[in-house]
């Protein structure tokens, strides 16, 4: 223990007062140090082993890790398990449950939305809240239900407060939804809302411009017919736009019937 550390509070105050009376106005170290001298060359175990800075192990990049892990999956169930163990998305630590998918994995058609909400977070399934109930009615209008459709989101965990997912959160989940679509291999892909449509199709158009137009989504070596329509949550806020969604649904039904 140093002399200063052994002083009582009263002794320390007395010493400080004595320094002030003596004109001391700065603290110096016991031994002199040349602060203008260049720093000594670092000597580390990595350098001793002949490993340079570019060779040293780097902190894991969540996006690179997501791509690597998504590629490992050969089935949807494997992908679900890999995603459940993935720790690169911060949303995982604020959400109650992961929402991987709902519906029939053998269905011909796949719907992809944006992110789970509060009710989805509680149940661990996409589209089970108010928007989900409207989606069920939309499906029923063209002869579908959750036994004949497969449903997922581009983000697997609920953002706090139902806020919009950040670009970083979307990007770190993207390798998994891309692999999910590739493994699911639907005959028809439907994007629910602008967020999923723009991200997955790499388009900058707004949803009102993109909706109702058939596009081609590339999944590995396959080209999947894809269409965007209005998100059920948007339709709850703007019920007058349901007429546009109905047109899209009719186009989807024709595609399923092979008459598009």
PDB file of C-alpha atoms in Angstrom, residues 121-238:
ATOM      1  CA  UNK A 121     -44.856 -12.533 -30.044  1.00  0.00           C
ATOM      2  CA  UNK A 122     -46.994 -14.182 -27.365  1.00  0.00           C
ATOM      3  CA  UNK A 123     -47.998 -17.148 -29.529  1.00  0.00           C
ATOM      4  CA  UNK A 124     -44.798 -17.586 -31.533  1.00  0.00           C
ATOM      5  CA  UNK A 125     -46.669 -17.568 -34.854  1.00  0.00           C
ATOM      6  CA  UNK A 126     -46.932 -14.940 -37.596  1.00  0.00           C
ATOM      7  CA  UNK A 127     -50.222 -13.205 -38.368  1.00  0.00           C
ATOM      8  CA  UNK A 128     -52.378 -14.191 -35.408  1.00  0.00           C
ATOM      9  CA  UNK A 129     -53.432 -10.700 -34.261  1.00  0.00           C
ATOM     10  CA  UNK A 130     -56.006  -8.384 -35.839  1.00  0.00           C
ATOM     11  CA  UNK A 131     -54.036  -8.254 -39.080  1.00  0.00           C
ATOM     12  CA  UNK A 132     -53.794 -12.035 -39.023  1.00  0.00           C
ATOM     13  CA  UNK A 133     -57.535 -12.419 -38.650  1.00  0.00           C
ATOM     14  CA  UNK A 134     -58.042 -10.145 -41.641  1.00  0.00           C
ATOM     15  CA  UNK A 135     -55.495 -12.208 -43.571  1.00  0.00           C
ATOM     16  CA  UNK A 136     -57.532 -15.318 -42.771  1.00  0.00           C
ATOM     17  CA  UNK A 137     -60.595 -13.653 -44.311  1.00  0.00           C
ATOM     18  CA  UNK A 138     -58.561 -12.625 -47.349  1.00  0.00           C
ATOM     19  CA  UNK A 139     -57.377 -16.202 -47.800  1.00  0.00           C
ATOM     20  CA  UNK A 140     -60.908 -17.541 -47.401  1.00  0.00           C
ATOM     21  CA  UNK A 141     -62.144 -15.210 -50.138  1.00  0.00           C
ATOM     22  CA  UNK A 142     -60.067 -17.145 -52.683  1.00  0.00           C
ATOM     23  CA  UNK A 143     -60.612 -20.581 -51.213  1.00  0.00           C
ATOM     24  CA  UNK A 144     -57.507 -20.785 -49.008  1.00  0.00           C
ATOM     25  CA  UNK A 145     -56.818 -21.182 -45.308  1.00  0.00           C
ATOM     26  CA  UNK A 146     -53.808 -22.005 -43.159  1.00  0.00           C
ATOM     27  CA  UNK A 147     -53.874 -25.621 -44.261  1.00  0.00           C
ATOM     28  CA  UNK A 148     -53.359 -24.532 -47.866  1.00  0.00           C
ATOM     29  CA  UNK A 149     -50.952 -21.613 -47.344  1.00  0.00           C
ATOM     30  CA  UNK A 150     -47.551 -21.098 -45.716  1.00  0.00           C
ATOM     31  CA  UNK A 151     -46.928 -17.813 -43.877  1.00  0.00           C
ATOM     32  CA  UNK A 152     -43.720 -16.133 -42.672  1.00  0.00           C
ATOM     33  CA  UNK A 153     -42.103 -12.710 -42.130  1.00  0.00           C
ATOM     34  CA  UNK A 154     -38.824 -11.124 -43.169  1.00  0.00           C
ATOM     35  CA  UNK A 155     -38.080 -10.480 -39.452  1.00  0.00           C
ATOM     36  CA  UNK A 156     -38.565 -13.305 -36.964  1.00  0.00           C
ATOM     37  CA  UNK A 157     -38.785 -11.413 -33.671  1.00  0.00           C
ATOM     38  CA  UNK A 158     -41.057  -8.591 -32.584  1.00  0.00           C
ATOM     39  CA  UNK A 159     -39.396  -5.158 -32.482  1.00  0.00           C
ATOM     40  CA  UNK A 160     -40.022  -3.469 -29.104  1.00  0.00           C
ATOM     41  CA  UNK A 161     -43.234  -1.466 -29.068  1.00  0.00           C
ATOM     42  CA  UNK A 162     -44.158  -2.761 -32.532  1.00  0.00           C
ATOM     43  CA  UNK A 163     -41.792  -0.227 -34.069  1.00  0.00           C
ATOM     44  CA  UNK A 164     -40.598  -0.621 -37.650  1.00  0.00           C
ATOM     45  CA  UNK A 165     -37.588  -2.967 -37.912  1.00  0.00           C
ATOM     46  CA  UNK A 166     -34.315  -1.185 -38.583  1.00  0.00           C
ATOM     47  CA  UNK A 167     -32.434  -1.858 -41.833  1.00  0.00           C
ATOM     48  CA  UNK A 168     -29.784  -3.695 -39.792  1.00  0.00           C
ATOM     49  CA  UNK A 169     -32.389  -5.960 -38.183  1.00  0.00           C
ATOM     50  CA  UNK A 170     -33.892  -6.751 -41.571  1.00  0.00           C
ATOM     51  CA  UNK A 171     -30.511  -7.473 -43.131  1.00  0.00           C
ATOM     52  CA  UNK A 172     -29.403  -9.884 -40.414  1.00  0.00           C
ATOM     53  CA  UNK A 173     -32.659 -11.847 -40.792  1.00  0.00           C
ATOM     54  CA  UNK A 174     -32.629 -11.763 -44.589  1.00  0.00           C
ATOM     55  CA  UNK A 175     -30.347 -14.779 -45.196  1.00  0.00           C
ATOM     56  CA  UNK A 176     -32.782 -16.902 -43.195  1.00  0.00           C
ATOM     57  CA  UNK A 177     -35.952 -15.833 -45.021  1.00  0.00           C
ATOM     58  CA  UNK A 178     -34.128 -16.246 -48.340  1.00  0.00           C
ATOM     59  CA  UNK A 179     -33.173 -19.781 -47.350  1.00  0.00           C
ATOM     60  CA  UNK A 180     -36.683 -20.403 -46.022  1.00  0.00           C
ATOM     61  CA  UNK A 181     -38.192 -19.476 -49.385  1.00  0.00           C
ATOM     62  CA  UNK A 182     -35.604 -21.575 -51.196  1.00  0.00           C
ATOM     63  CA  UNK A 183     -36.288 -24.647 -49.037  1.00  0.00           C
ATOM     64  CA  UNK A 184     -40.054 -24.132 -49.122  1.00  0.00           C
ATOM     65  CA  UNK A 185     -39.933 -23.744 -52.929  1.00  0.00           C
ATOM     66  CA  UNK A 186     -43.487 -22.399 -53.333  1.00  0.00           C
ATOM     67  CA  UNK A 187     -45.157 -22.236 -56.722  1.00  0.00           C
ATOM     68  CA  UNK A 188     -46.361 -18.703 -55.941  1.00  0.00           C
ATOM     69  CA  UNK A 189     -44.907 -16.084 -53.589  1.00  0.00           C
ATOM     70  CA  UNK A 190     -47.008 -13.234 -52.169  1.00  0.00           C
ATOM     71  CA  UNK A 191     -45.400 -10.291 -50.385  1.00  0.00           C
ATOM     72  CA  UNK A 192     -47.669  -8.634 -47.836  1.00  0.00           C
ATOM     73  CA  UNK A 193     -46.791  -4.950 -47.673  1.00  0.00           C
ATOM     74  CA  UNK A 194     -44.069  -2.714 -48.972  1.00  0.00           C
ATOM     75  CA  UNK A 195     -41.355  -3.684 -46.487  1.00  0.00           C
ATOM     76  CA  UNK A 196     -41.175  -7.325 -47.548  1.00  0.00           C
ATOM     77  CA  UNK A 197     -41.775  -6.594 -51.238  1.00  0.00           C
ATOM     78  CA  UNK A 198     -39.092  -3.920 -51.518  1.00  0.00           C
ATOM     79  CA  UNK A 199     -36.529  -5.849 -49.487  1.00  0.00           C
ATOM     80  CA  UNK A 200     -36.963  -9.219 -51.157  1.00  0.00           C
ATOM     81  CA  UNK A 201     -37.376  -7.881 -54.697  1.00  0.00           C
ATOM     82  CA  UNK A 202     -34.707  -5.181 -54.232  1.00  0.00           C
ATOM     83  CA  UNK A 203     -37.038  -2.465 -55.466  1.00  0.00           C
ATOM     84  CA  UNK A 204     -37.456   1.129 -54.340  1.00  0.00           C
ATOM     85  CA  UNK A 205     -41.034   1.569 -55.578  1.00  0.00           C
ATOM     86  CA  UNK A 206     -43.788   2.138 -53.042  1.00  0.00           C
ATOM     87  CA  UNK A 207     -46.285  -0.631 -52.387  1.00  0.00           C
ATOM     88  CA  UNK A 208     -49.094   1.151 -54.243  1.00  0.00           C
ATOM     89  CA  UNK A 209     -46.929   1.064 -57.353  1.00  0.00           C
ATOM     90  CA  UNK A 210     -45.616  -2.472 -56.844  1.00  0.00           C
ATOM     91  CA  UNK A 211     -48.880  -4.164 -55.891  1.00  0.00           C
ATOM     92  CA  UNK A 212     -50.805  -6.232 -58.397  1.00  0.00           C
ATOM     93  CA  UNK A 213     -47.842  -6.685 -60.761  1.00  0.00           C
ATOM     94  CA  UNK A 214     -46.373 -10.119 -61.319  1.00  0.00           C
ATOM     95  CA  UNK A 215     -42.621 -10.307 -60.859  1.00  0.00           C
ATOM     96  CA  UNK A 216     -39.994 -13.029 -60.752  1.00  0.00           C
ATOM     97  CA  UNK A 217     -38.255 -13.892 -57.502  1.00  0.00           C
ATOM     98  CA  UNK A 218     -34.987 -15.829 -57.773  1.00  0.00           C
ATOM     99  CA  UNK A 219     -34.522 -18.582 -55.180  1.00  0.00           C
ATOM    100  CA  UNK A 220     -31.318 -20.424 -55.937  1.00  0.00           C
ATOM    101  CA  UNK A 221     -31.696 -21.706 -59.492  1.00  0.00           C
ATOM    102  CA  UNK A 222     -35.490 -21.317 -59.482  1.00  0.00           C
ATOM    103  CA  UNK A 223     -37.618 -18.424 -60.669  1.00  0.00           C
ATOM    104  CA  UNK A 224     -40.798 -18.107 -58.601  1.00  0.00           C
ATOM    105  CA  UNK A 225     -43.779 -16.019 -59.761  1.00  0.00           C
ATOM    106  CA  UNK A 226     -44.244 -13.306 -57.133  1.00  0.00           C
ATOM    107  CA  UNK A 227     -46.775 -10.572 -56.478  1.00  0.00           C
ATOM    108  CA  UNK A 228     -47.107  -7.888 -53.817  1.00  0.00           C
ATOM    109  CA  UNK A 229     -50.320  -6.775 -52.180  1.00  0.00           C
ATOM    110  CA  UNK A 230     -51.313  -4.489 -49.334  1.00  0.00           C
ATOM    111  CA  UNK A 231     -50.498  -5.579 -45.799  1.00  0.00           C
ATOM    112  CA  UNK A 232     -53.565  -6.502 -43.715  1.00  0.00           C
ATOM    113  CA  UNK A 233     -52.469  -4.030 -41.008  1.00  0.00           C
ATOM    114  CA  UNK A 234     -52.520  -1.258 -43.618  1.00  0.00           C
ATOM    115  CA  UNK A 235     -55.985  -2.335 -44.737  1.00  0.00           C
ATOM    116  CA  UNK A 236     -57.215  -2.068 -41.146  1.00  0.00           C
ATOM    117  CA  UNK A 237     -56.072   1.562 -41.151  1.00  0.00           C
ATOM    118  CA  UNK A 238     -57.215   2.263 -44.718  1.00  0.00           C
TER     119      UNK A 238
END
